[in-house]
């Protein structure tokens, strides 16, 4: 495979499709290796701090089975990669340039007439490619995966995981205040078939429903009861109505879906989200605060990928160490820039959600800030006499 790859590479060079010098290949190889390491490290940190906590919450609070919750986590990984690609690009840029500086390779190259701008050229090319990759993942992969994760959550809640093979067991469903909303009694469960079911529905304030059925089962549409009766009682126990049924589908547990998965912006790409906001502008349920949040996330779908190039721009001048410095400052600078960026980002987004900043500026202010600082530092470092 390496020999075949080299043959294709020589062919592309002969045809003029690619033209990489030894310097470009040398820098890109180091940047690529550190970038992969950064993606692994930062994705693991985000997974351990946020995604794993969400997994445990879904299992304990909403009764989602372990295998479905794990699948939902995997489907949410592209959303994590969208966040880790910019900071991994910064990490790779700073570590690579700082290493070249410490080994005096930049000094040698400059002595040969190769300036900082030429050295930074492959880094900028890599950052541009990662910018487009981040945008494509956020535009096409994340919406599809987030939608599939939402469907899995809905399916799991409608199936309502029941213990197979148990006899004379009860299930209860509580509201957000911890009060009992529904109580289920099942005589036995065999092959996903529930036998002799009794359901006490306390979800309504003025009435109580008592449902009894011979057979029941779960499906993607809800819970199906066969051959039963529904008693509607008053709070004092008086029977208001009695209804016999042969087949009835009940969507018990569907109210919990809003707590697990909401209609979030990551389930839309840029143009679909723009259309969604426009269609719901006059919707009374689409309150002003929610509209502002969606508009901020709309602009953020473009601002976040562009951050990749901005972080690389500010990373290059900071990574070039003075001649007397003989220790690696790359990792320290990476952590410092990432911390400052996310503080500015959190501050800007919060101001936008509080209507203190326009949605466009709330999303783009961190990118503009990092880019301006990066341009000033880069020009001083690259074009000084």
mmCIF file of C-alpha atoms in Angstrom:
data_model
loop_
_atom_site.group_PDB
_atom_site.id
_atom_site.type_symbol
_atom_site.label_atom_id
_atom_site.label_comp_id
_atom_site.label_asym_id
_atom_site.label_seq_id
_atom_site.Cartn_x
_atom_site.Cartn_y
_atom_site.Cartn_z
ATOM 1 C CA UNK A 1 0.000 0.000 0.000
ATOM 2 C CA UNK A 2 2.797 2.570 0.761
ATOM 3 C CA UNK A 3 4.473 1.805 -2.586
ATOM 4 C CA UNK A 4 1.159 2.221 -4.392
ATOM 5 C CA UNK A 5 0.515 5.456 -2.536
ATOM 6 C CA UNK A 6 3.938 6.800 -3.523
ATOM 7 C CA UNK A 7 3.281 5.850 -7.144
ATOM 8 C CA UNK A 8 0.008 7.816 -7.131
ATOM 9 C CA UNK A 9 1.810 10.686 -5.456
ATOM 10 C CA UNK A 10 4.489 10.809 -8.189
ATOM 11 C CA UNK A 11 1.761 10.670 -10.824
ATOM 12 C CA UNK A 12 -0.131 13.561 -9.250
ATOM 13 C CA UNK A 13 3.056 15.615 -9.103
ATOM 14 C CA UNK A 14 3.816 14.913 -12.761
ATOM 15 C CA UNK A 15 0.294 15.984 -13.737
ATOM 16 C CA UNK A 16 0.566 19.101 -11.574
ATOM 17 C CA UNK A 17 -2.393 18.071 -9.384
ATOM 18 C CA UNK A 18 -0.353 18.476 -6.192
ATOM 19 C CA UNK A 19 2.923 20.262 -5.681
ATOM 20 C CA UNK A 20 4.374 19.838 -2.203
ATOM 21 C CA UNK A 21 7.950 20.694 -1.362
ATOM 22 C CA UNK A 22 9.977 18.750 1.182
ATOM 23 C CA UNK A 23 9.388 21.570 3.684
ATOM 24 C CA UNK A 24 5.606 21.360 3.207
ATOM 25 C CA UNK A 25 5.604 17.577 3.619
ATOM 26 C CA UNK A 26 7.815 17.793 6.690
ATOM 27 C CA UNK A 27 5.608 20.355 8.460
ATOM 28 C CA UNK A 28 2.300 18.775 7.404
ATOM 29 C CA UNK A 29 3.423 15.364 8.678
ATOM 30 C CA UNK A 30 4.168 16.760 12.134
ATOM 31 C CA UNK A 31 0.989 18.841 12.220
ATOM 32 C CA UNK A 32 -1.122 15.844 11.194
ATOM 33 C CA UNK A 33 0.364 13.560 13.848
ATOM 34 C CA UNK A 34 -0.179 16.060 16.669
ATOM 35 C CA UNK A 35 -3.670 16.861 15.349
ATOM 36 C CA UNK A 36 -4.760 13.213 15.594
ATOM 37 C CA UNK A 37 -3.360 13.059 19.125
ATOM 38 C CA UNK A 38 -5.223 16.245 20.019
ATOM 39 C CA UNK A 39 -8.531 14.938 18.669
ATOM 40 C CA UNK A 40 -8.149 11.788 20.776
ATOM 41 C CA UNK A 41 -7.227 13.709 23.947
ATOM 42 C CA UNK A 42 -9.839 16.471 23.747
ATOM 43 C CA UNK A 43 -12.622 14.150 22.571
ATOM 44 C CA UNK A 44 -11.890 11.867 25.526
ATOM 45 C CA UNK A 45 -12.031 14.804 27.936
ATOM 46 C CA UNK A 46 -15.337 16.070 26.561
ATOM 47 C CA UNK A 47 -16.760 12.534 26.526
ATOM 48 C CA UNK A 48 -15.728 11.904 30.132
ATOM 49 C CA UNK A 49 -17.067 15.245 31.400
ATOM 50 C CA UNK A 50 -20.313 15.683 29.446
ATOM 51 C CA UNK A 51 -21.364 12.730 27.316
ATOM 52 C CA UNK A 52 -20.786 10.047 29.950
ATOM 53 C CA UNK A 53 -22.774 12.072 32.496
ATOM 54 C CA UNK A 54 -25.615 12.358 29.994
ATOM 55 C CA UNK A 55 -25.501 8.579 29.459
ATOM 56 C CA UNK A 56 -25.886 7.862 33.182
ATOM 57 C CA UNK A 57 -28.739 10.408 33.440
ATOM 58 C CA UNK A 58 -30.661 8.801 30.580
ATOM 59 C CA UNK A 59 -30.296 5.341 32.099
ATOM 60 C CA UNK A 60 -31.251 6.278 35.679
ATOM 61 C CA UNK A 61 -33.936 8.947 35.176
ATOM 62 C CA UNK A 62 -35.709 7.888 32.005
ATOM 63 C CA UNK A 63 -35.283 4.130 32.014
ATOM 64 C CA UNK A 64 -33.485 4.005 28.661
ATOM 65 C CA UNK A 65 -31.786 0.616 28.197
ATOM 66 C CA UNK A 66 -27.988 0.535 28.298
ATOM 67 C CA UNK A 67 -27.527 -0.528 24.684
ATOM 68 C CA UNK A 68 -29.777 2.252 23.319
ATOM 69 C CA UNK A 69 -28.151 4.885 25.574
ATOM 70 C CA UNK A 70 -24.691 3.770 24.384
ATOM 71 C CA UNK A 71 -25.844 4.019 20.765
ATOM 72 C CA UNK A 72 -27.139 7.543 21.428
ATOM 73 C CA UNK A 73 -23.712 8.495 22.788
ATOM 74 C CA UNK A 74 -21.993 7.147 19.668
ATOM 75 C CA UNK A 75 -24.408 9.083 17.465
ATOM 76 C CA UNK A 76 -23.514 12.269 19.353
ATOM 77 C CA UNK A 77 -19.749 11.842 18.782
ATOM 78 C CA UNK A 78 -19.713 13.898 15.526
ATOM 79 C CA UNK A 79 -21.019 16.831 17.548
ATOM 80 C CA UNK A 80 -18.026 16.384 19.870
ATOM 81 C CA UNK A 81 -15.640 16.309 16.895
ATOM 82 C CA UNK A 82 -16.982 19.659 15.683
ATOM 83 C CA UNK A 83 -15.778 21.167 18.970
ATOM 84 C CA UNK A 84 -12.462 19.292 19.120
ATOM 85 C CA UNK A 85 -11.315 19.977 15.530
ATOM 86 C CA UNK A 86 -10.628 23.728 16.124
ATOM 87 C CA UNK A 87 -8.799 23.226 19.413
ATOM 88 C CA UNK A 88 -6.885 20.223 18.039
ATOM 89 C CA UNK A 89 -5.778 22.336 15.067
ATOM 90 C CA UNK A 90 -4.530 24.991 17.492
ATOM 91 C CA UNK A 91 -2.779 22.326 19.570
ATOM 92 C CA UNK A 92 -1.089 20.852 16.483
ATOM 93 C CA UNK A 93 -0.051 24.298 15.195
ATOM 94 C CA UNK A 94 1.473 25.494 18.458
ATOM 95 C CA UNK A 95 3.249 22.229 19.267
ATOM 96 C CA UNK A 96 4.719 21.878 15.761
ATOM 97 C CA UNK A 97 5.918 25.477 15.336
ATOM 98 C CA UNK A 98 7.255 25.561 18.890
ATOM 99 C CA UNK A 99 9.227 22.372 18.252
ATOM 100 C CA UNK A 100 10.718 23.838 15.064
ATOM 101 C CA UNK A 101 11.648 26.971 16.997
ATOM 102 C CA UNK A 102 13.279 25.103 19.888
ATOM 103 C CA UNK A 103 15.322 22.952 17.492
ATOM 104 C CA UNK A 104 16.541 26.137 15.771
ATOM 105 C CA UNK A 105 15.039 24.891 12.509
ATOM 106 C CA UNK A 106 13.173 28.169 12.015
ATOM 107 C CA UNK A 107 16.440 30.075 12.543
ATOM 108 C CA UNK A 108 18.168 27.950 9.909
ATOM 109 C CA UNK A 109 15.306 28.363 7.447
ATOM 110 C CA UNK A 110 15.288 32.134 7.910
ATOM 111 C CA UNK A 111 19.052 32.207 7.396
ATOM 112 C CA UNK A 112 18.398 30.459 4.052
ATOM 113 C CA UNK A 113 15.978 33.200 3.064
ATOM 114 C CA UNK A 114 12.758 31.338 3.979
ATOM 115 C CA UNK A 115 10.506 33.644 5.986
ATOM 116 C CA UNK A 116 7.864 32.933 8.591
ATOM 117 C CA UNK A 117 5.102 33.367 6.009
ATOM 118 C CA UNK A 118 6.555 30.555 3.881
ATOM 119 C CA UNK A 119 6.974 28.315 6.932
ATOM 120 C CA UNK A 120 3.377 28.992 7.975
ATOM 121 C CA UNK A 121 1.969 28.288 4.500
ATOM 122 C CA UNK A 122 1.388 24.504 5.005
ATOM 123 C CA UNK A 123 -0.072 25.187 8.468
ATOM 124 C CA UNK A 124 -2.572 27.636 7.010
ATOM 125 C CA UNK A 125 -3.427 25.152 4.244
ATOM 126 C CA UNK A 126 -4.049 22.460 6.872
ATOM 127 C CA UNK A 127 -6.204 24.866 8.923
ATOM 128 C CA UNK A 128 -8.306 25.741 5.857
ATOM 129 C CA UNK A 129 -8.893 22.052 5.094
ATOM 130 C CA UNK A 130 -9.907 21.438 8.724
ATOM 131 C CA UNK A 131 -12.233 24.454 8.577
ATOM 132 C CA UNK A 132 -14.117 22.956 5.634
ATOM 133 C CA UNK A 133 -14.089 19.505 7.263
ATOM 134 C CA UNK A 134 -15.560 20.960 10.465
ATOM 135 C CA UNK A 135 -18.256 22.747 8.457
ATOM 136 C CA UNK A 136 -19.157 19.621 6.464
ATOM 137 C CA UNK A 137 -19.441 17.502 9.615
ATOM 138 C CA UNK A 138 -21.557 20.156 11.324
ATOM 139 C CA UNK A 139 -23.713 20.648 8.225
ATOM 140 C CA UNK A 140 -24.380 17.071 7.101
ATOM 141 C CA UNK A 141 -23.242 14.493 9.684
ATOM 142 C CA UNK A 142 -24.346 16.120 12.966
ATOM 143 C CA UNK A 143 -27.992 16.799 11.920
ATOM 144 C CA UNK A 144 -28.449 13.231 10.654
ATOM 145 C CA UNK A 145 -26.875 11.683 13.752
ATOM 146 C CA UNK A 146 -28.751 13.972 16.174
ATOM 147 C CA UNK A 147 -32.072 13.177 14.493
ATOM 148 C CA UNK A 148 -31.349 9.458 14.684
ATOM 149 C CA UNK A 149 -30.436 9.819 18.372
ATOM 150 C CA UNK A 150 -33.758 11.584 18.989
ATOM 151 C CA UNK A 151 -35.655 8.791 17.236
ATOM 152 C CA UNK A 152 -33.875 6.216 19.401
ATOM 153 C CA UNK A 153 -34.915 8.078 22.554
ATOM 154 C CA UNK A 154 -38.533 8.235 21.391
ATOM 155 C CA UNK A 155 -38.481 4.543 20.505
ATOM 156 C CA UNK A 156 -37.007 3.634 23.886
ATOM 157 C CA UNK A 157 -39.589 5.639 25.845
ATOM 158 C CA UNK A 158 -42.458 4.206 23.827
ATOM 159 C CA UNK A 159 -41.152 0.676 24.308
ATOM 160 C CA UNK A 160 -40.773 1.351 28.027
ATOM 161 C CA UNK A 161 -38.287 -1.337 28.995
ATOM 162 C CA UNK A 162 -40.081 -4.085 30.948
ATOM 163 C CA UNK A 163 -38.514 -7.002 32.835
ATOM 164 C CA UNK A 164 -38.774 -10.156 30.728
ATOM 165 C CA UNK A 165 -39.865 -13.327 32.522
ATOM 166 C CA UNK A 166 -40.999 -11.671 35.759
ATOM 167 C CA UNK A 167 -44.359 -12.273 37.396
ATOM 168 C CA UNK A 168 -46.549 -9.999 39.538
ATOM 169 C CA UNK A 169 -44.454 -6.868 39.095
ATOM 170 C CA UNK A 170 -45.301 -3.159 39.146
ATOM 171 C CA UNK A 171 -43.967 -0.160 37.273
ATOM 172 C CA UNK A 172 -44.562 3.429 38.297
ATOM 173 C CA UNK A 173 -44.178 6.730 36.483
ATOM 174 C CA UNK A 174 -43.657 10.016 38.336
ATOM 175 C CA UNK A 175 -43.798 13.638 37.217
ATOM 176 C CA UNK A 176 -41.039 16.240 37.528
ATOM 177 C CA UNK A 177 -42.018 16.889 41.181
ATOM 178 C CA UNK A 178 -41.628 13.229 42.094
ATOM 179 C CA UNK A 179 -45.393 12.667 42.488
ATOM 180 C CA UNK A 180 -46.939 9.429 41.267
ATOM 181 C CA UNK A 181 -48.548 9.866 37.850
ATOM 182 C CA UNK A 182 -49.235 6.294 36.707
ATOM 183 C CA UNK A 183 -49.037 2.887 38.355
ATOM 184 C CA UNK A 184 -48.802 -0.345 36.332
ATOM 185 C CA UNK A 185 -49.411 -3.882 37.490
ATOM 186 C CA UNK A 186 -48.569 -6.804 35.213
ATOM 187 C CA UNK A 187 -49.182 -10.428 36.141
ATOM 188 C CA UNK A 188 -46.450 -11.756 33.859
ATOM 189 C CA UNK A 189 -44.239 -10.836 30.906
ATOM 190 C CA UNK A 190 -43.263 -13.527 28.411
ATOM 191 C CA UNK A 191 -41.805 -12.928 24.941
ATOM 192 C CA UNK A 192 -42.539 -9.184 25.253
ATOM 193 C CA UNK A 193 -46.248 -9.978 25.862
ATOM 194 C CA UNK A 194 -47.802 -8.481 28.999
ATOM 195 C CA UNK A 195 -50.576 -10.536 30.579
ATOM 196 C CA UNK A 196 -53.421 -9.250 32.769
ATOM 197 C CA UNK A 197 -52.486 -5.567 33.014
ATOM 198 C CA UNK A 198 -53.951 -2.950 35.331
ATOM 199 C CA UNK A 199 -53.052 0.717 34.894
ATOM 200 C CA UNK A 200 -54.042 3.492 37.306
ATOM 201 C CA UNK A 201 -53.681 6.850 35.544
ATOM 202 C CA UNK A 202 -53.442 9.818 37.957
ATOM 203 C CA UNK A 203 -52.077 12.323 35.424
ATOM 204 C CA UNK A 204 -55.299 14.403 35.403
ATOM 205 C CA UNK A 205 -56.281 16.489 38.399
ATOM 206 C CA UNK A 206 -60.056 15.993 38.364
ATOM 207 C CA UNK A 207 -60.386 12.379 37.158
ATOM 208 C CA UNK A 208 -58.732 9.004 37.540
ATOM 209 C CA UNK A 209 -58.594 6.408 34.782
ATOM 210 C CA UNK A 210 -58.433 2.700 35.517
ATOM 211 C CA UNK A 211 -57.440 0.524 32.555
ATOM 212 C CA UNK A 212 -57.635 -3.262 32.652
ATOM 213 C CA UNK A 213 -56.591 -5.466 29.758
ATOM 214 C CA UNK A 214 -55.969 -9.174 29.233
ATOM 215 C CA UNK A 215 -52.987 -8.767 26.934
ATOM 216 C CA UNK A 216 -50.631 -5.918 26.147
ATOM 217 C CA UNK A 217 -47.386 -5.288 24.299
ATOM 218 C CA UNK A 218 -45.048 -2.441 23.437
ATOM 219 C CA UNK A 219 -44.390 -1.082 19.959
ATOM 220 C CA UNK A 220 -42.868 1.923 18.223
ATOM 221 C CA UNK A 221 -46.341 3.527 18.119
ATOM 222 C CA UNK A 222 -46.925 3.156 21.857
ATOM 223 C CA UNK A 223 -48.344 0.529 24.204
ATOM 224 C CA UNK A 224 -51.014 -1.691 22.691
ATOM 225 C CA UNK A 225 -53.716 -3.154 24.947
ATOM 226 C CA UNK A 226 -56.026 -5.915 23.682
ATOM 227 C CA UNK A 227 -59.416 -6.893 25.150
ATOM 228 C CA UNK A 228 -59.904 -4.466 27.992
ATOM 229 C CA UNK A 229 -62.012 -1.837 29.689
ATOM 230 C CA UNK A 230 -61.415 1.781 30.723
ATOM 231 C CA UNK A 231 -63.100 3.168 33.851
ATOM 232 C CA UNK A 232 -63.172 6.941 34.291
ATOM 233 C CA UNK A 233 -63.647 7.854 37.941
ATOM 234 C CA UNK A 234 -63.973 11.105 39.862
ATOM 235 C CA UNK A 235 -61.543 12.034 42.608
ATOM 236 C CA UNK A 236 -64.149 10.762 45.114
ATOM 237 C CA UNK A 237 -64.323 7.354 43.396
ATOM 238 C CA UNK A 238 -67.565 7.814 41.453
ATOM 239 C CA UNK A 239 -67.613 6.154 38.015
ATOM 240 C CA UNK A 240 -68.222 8.671 35.238
ATOM 241 C CA UNK A 241 -67.811 6.419 32.226
ATOM 242 C CA UNK A 242 -67.014 2.821 31.261
ATOM 243 C CA UNK A 243 -65.561 2.004 27.852
ATOM 244 C CA UNK A 244 -64.932 -1.473 26.430
ATOM 245 C CA UNK A 245 -62.302 -1.884 23.742
ATOM 246 C CA UNK A 246 -60.817 -4.685 21.656
ATOM 247 C CA UNK A 247 -57.625 -2.849 20.731
ATOM 248 C CA UNK A 248 -56.215 0.421 22.073
ATOM 249 C CA UNK A 249 -52.889 2.223 21.589
ATOM 250 C CA UNK A 250 -51.761 4.386 24.493
ATOM 251 C CA UNK A 251 -48.667 6.638 24.352
ATOM 252 C CA UNK A 252 -47.783 6.438 28.025
ATOM 253 C CA UNK A 253 -44.358 7.899 28.773
ATOM 254 C CA UNK A 254 -44.337 10.112 25.700
ATOM 255 C CA UNK A 255 -44.304 13.228 27.916
ATOM 256 C CA UNK A 256 -40.774 12.374 29.018
ATOM 257 C CA UNK A 257 -39.426 12.812 25.516
ATOM 258 C CA UNK A 258 -39.144 16.570 25.940
ATOM 259 C CA UNK A 259 -36.838 16.017 28.916
ATOM 260 C CA UNK A 260 -34.545 13.706 26.975
ATOM 261 C CA UNK A 261 -34.414 15.232 23.491
ATOM 262 C CA UNK A 262 -35.723 18.597 22.442
ATOM 263 C CA UNK A 263 -36.009 20.037 18.952
ATOM 264 C CA UNK A 264 -32.516 21.507 19.035
ATOM 265 C CA UNK A 265 -30.603 23.409 16.381
ATOM 266 C CA UNK A 266 -28.076 20.600 15.916
ATOM 267 C CA UNK A 267 -30.845 18.549 14.266
ATOM 268 C CA UNK A 268 -30.898 21.036 11.374
ATOM 269 C CA UNK A 269 -28.288 22.103 8.888
ATOM 270 C CA UNK A 270 -27.721 25.801 8.195
ATOM 271 C CA UNK A 271 -30.389 26.280 5.518
ATOM 272 C CA UNK A 272 -33.019 24.099 7.222
ATOM 273 C CA UNK A 273 -32.497 25.979 10.483
ATOM 274 C CA UNK A 274 -32.865 29.300 8.648
ATOM 275 C CA UNK A 275 -36.135 28.063 7.133
ATOM 276 C CA UNK A 276 -37.322 26.748 10.515
ATOM 277 C CA UNK A 277 -36.739 30.142 12.172
ATOM 278 C CA UNK A 278 -38.504 31.973 9.350
ATOM 279 C CA UNK A 279 -41.543 29.669 9.482
ATOM 280 C CA UNK A 280 -41.890 30.035 13.258
ATOM 281 C CA UNK A 281 -41.338 33.787 13.516
ATOM 282 C CA UNK A 282 -45.090 34.403 13.933
ATOM 283 C CA UNK A 283 -45.756 31.306 16.049
ATOM 284 C CA UNK A 284 -47.007 32.312 19.502
ATOM 285 C CA UNK A 285 -45.296 29.290 21.079
ATOM 286 C CA UNK A 286 -41.990 30.331 19.513
ATOM 287 C CA UNK A 287 -41.183 32.903 22.185
ATOM 288 C CA UNK A 288 -38.673 35.716 21.691
ATOM 289 C CA UNK A 289 -35.961 34.173 23.866
ATOM 290 C CA UNK A 290 -36.146 30.847 22.027
ATOM 291 C CA UNK A 291 -36.045 32.656 18.672
ATOM 292 C CA UNK A 292 -32.893 34.519 19.733
ATOM 293 C CA UNK A 293 -31.225 31.274 20.841
ATOM 294 C CA UNK A 294 -31.973 29.669 17.475
ATOM 295 C CA UNK A 295 -30.632 32.699 15.612
ATOM 296 C CA UNK A 296 -27.411 32.614 17.648
ATOM 297 C CA UNK A 297 -26.966 28.918 16.870
ATOM 298 C CA UNK A 298 -27.654 29.637 13.207
ATOM 299 C CA UNK A 299 -24.726 32.077 13.020
ATOM 300 C CA UNK A 300 -22.629 29.775 15.204
ATOM 301 C CA UNK A 301 -22.890 27.037 12.546
ATOM 302 C CA UNK A 302 -20.608 29.222 10.404
ATOM 303 C CA UNK A 303 -18.585 30.885 13.168
ATOM 304 C CA UNK A 304 -17.446 27.685 14.878
ATOM 305 C CA UNK A 305 -15.742 26.154 11.784
ATOM 306 C CA UNK A 306 -14.047 29.485 10.962
ATOM 307 C CA UNK A 307 -12.612 29.419 14.480
ATOM 308 C CA UNK A 308 -10.287 26.659 13.265
ATOM 309 C CA UNK A 309 -8.375 29.044 10.996
ATOM 310 C CA UNK A 310 -8.445 31.887 13.550
ATOM 311 C CA UNK A 311 -6.891 29.722 16.257
ATOM 312 C CA UNK A 312 -4.161 28.582 13.870
ATOM 313 C CA UNK A 313 -3.475 32.228 12.992
ATOM 314 C CA UNK A 314 -2.932 33.255 16.613
ATOM 315 C CA UNK A 315 -1.073 30.053 17.445
ATOM 316 C CA UNK A 316 1.783 30.539 14.969
ATOM 317 C CA UNK A 317 3.298 33.776 16.385
ATOM 318 C CA UNK A 318 2.842 32.661 19.991
ATOM 319 C CA UNK A 319 4.624 29.360 19.292
ATOM 320 C CA UNK A 320 7.803 31.003 17.977
ATOM 321 C CA UNK A 321 10.044 31.254 21.044
ATOM 322 C CA UNK A 322 12.790 33.809 21.633
ATOM 323 C CA UNK A 323 16.367 32.532 21.160
ATOM 324 C CA UNK A 324 17.112 32.393 24.889
ATOM 325 C CA UNK A 325 14.081 30.246 25.746
ATOM 326 C CA UNK A 326 15.032 26.566 25.755
ATOM 327 C CA UNK A 327 11.849 24.909 27.041
ATOM 328 C CA UNK A 328 8.665 23.894 25.218
ATOM 329 C CA UNK A 329 5.914 26.468 25.763
ATOM 330 C CA UNK A 330 3.585 24.935 23.182
ATOM 331 C CA UNK A 331 1.293 23.016 25.509
ATOM 332 C CA UNK A 332 1.079 25.927 27.964
ATOM 333 C CA UNK A 333 0.146 28.361 25.193
ATOM 334 C CA UNK A 334 -2.421 25.930 23.770
ATOM 335 C CA UNK A 335 -4.197 25.604 27.104
ATOM 336 C CA UNK A 336 -4.054 29.369 27.682
ATOM 337 C CA UNK A 337 -5.511 30.243 24.249
ATOM 338 C CA UNK A 338 -8.246 27.589 24.529
ATOM 339 C CA UNK A 339 -9.214 28.877 27.980
ATOM 340 C CA UNK A 340 -9.354 32.524 26.832
ATOM 341 C CA UNK A 341 -11.312 31.604 23.713
ATOM 342 C CA UNK A 342 -13.996 29.657 25.580
ATOM 343 C CA UNK A 343 -14.308 32.353 28.272
ATOM 344 C CA UNK A 344 -14.903 34.974 25.554
ATOM 345 C CA UNK A 345 -17.244 32.568 23.742
ATOM 346 C CA UNK A 346 -19.322 31.814 26.858
ATOM 347 C CA UNK A 347 -19.479 35.518 27.759
ATOM 348 C CA UNK A 348 -20.532 36.489 24.231
ATOM 349 C CA UNK A 349 -23.208 33.781 23.901
ATOM 350 C CA UNK A 350 -24.684 34.640 27.295
ATOM 351 C CA UNK A 351 -24.871 38.314 26.335
ATOM 352 C CA UNK A 352 -26.596 37.330 23.115
ATOM 353 C CA UNK A 353 -29.154 35.144 24.880
ATOM 354 C CA UNK A 354 -29.827 38.028 27.287
ATOM 355 C CA UNK A 355 -30.456 40.297 24.242
ATOM 356 C CA UNK A 356 -27.460 42.468 25.129
ATOM 357 C CA UNK A 357 -25.782 41.657 21.804
ATOM 358 C CA UNK A 358 -27.279 40.971 18.357
ATOM 359 C CA UNK A 359 -27.314 37.250 17.476
ATOM 360 C CA UNK A 360 -24.739 37.737 14.703
ATOM 361 C CA UNK A 361 -22.261 39.514 16.980
ATOM 362 C CA UNK A 362 -22.858 37.067 19.828
ATOM 363 C CA UNK A 363 -21.749 34.178 17.612
ATOM 364 C CA UNK A 364 -18.947 35.966 15.751
ATOM 365 C CA UNK A 365 -17.414 38.117 18.526
ATOM 366 C CA UNK A 366 -14.996 35.371 19.753
ATOM 367 C CA UNK A 367 -13.866 34.672 16.171
ATOM 368 C CA UNK A 368 -13.387 38.377 15.411
ATOM 369 C CA UNK A 369 -11.451 38.901 18.645
ATOM 370 C CA UNK A 370 -9.116 35.952 18.101
ATOM 371 C CA UNK A 371 -8.594 36.874 14.429
ATOM 372 C CA UNK A 372 -7.689 40.517 15.134
ATOM 373 C CA UNK A 373 -5.246 39.593 17.897
ATOM 374 C CA UNK A 374 -3.782 36.861 15.698
ATOM 375 C CA UNK A 375 -3.305 39.241 12.740
ATOM 376 C CA UNK A 376 -1.505 41.828 14.895
ATOM 377 C CA UNK A 377 0.824 39.232 16.464
ATOM 378 C CA UNK A 378 1.439 37.461 13.159
ATOM 379 C CA UNK A 379 2.334 40.668 11.307
ATOM 380 C CA UNK A 380 4.734 41.710 14.051
ATOM 381 C CA UNK A 381 6.410 38.300 14.031
ATOM 382 C CA UNK A 382 6.444 37.628 10.298
ATOM 383 C CA UNK A 383 7.159 41.066 8.828
ATOM 384 C CA UNK A 384 9.426 42.672 11.390
ATOM 385 C CA UNK A 385 12.776 43.913 10.128
#
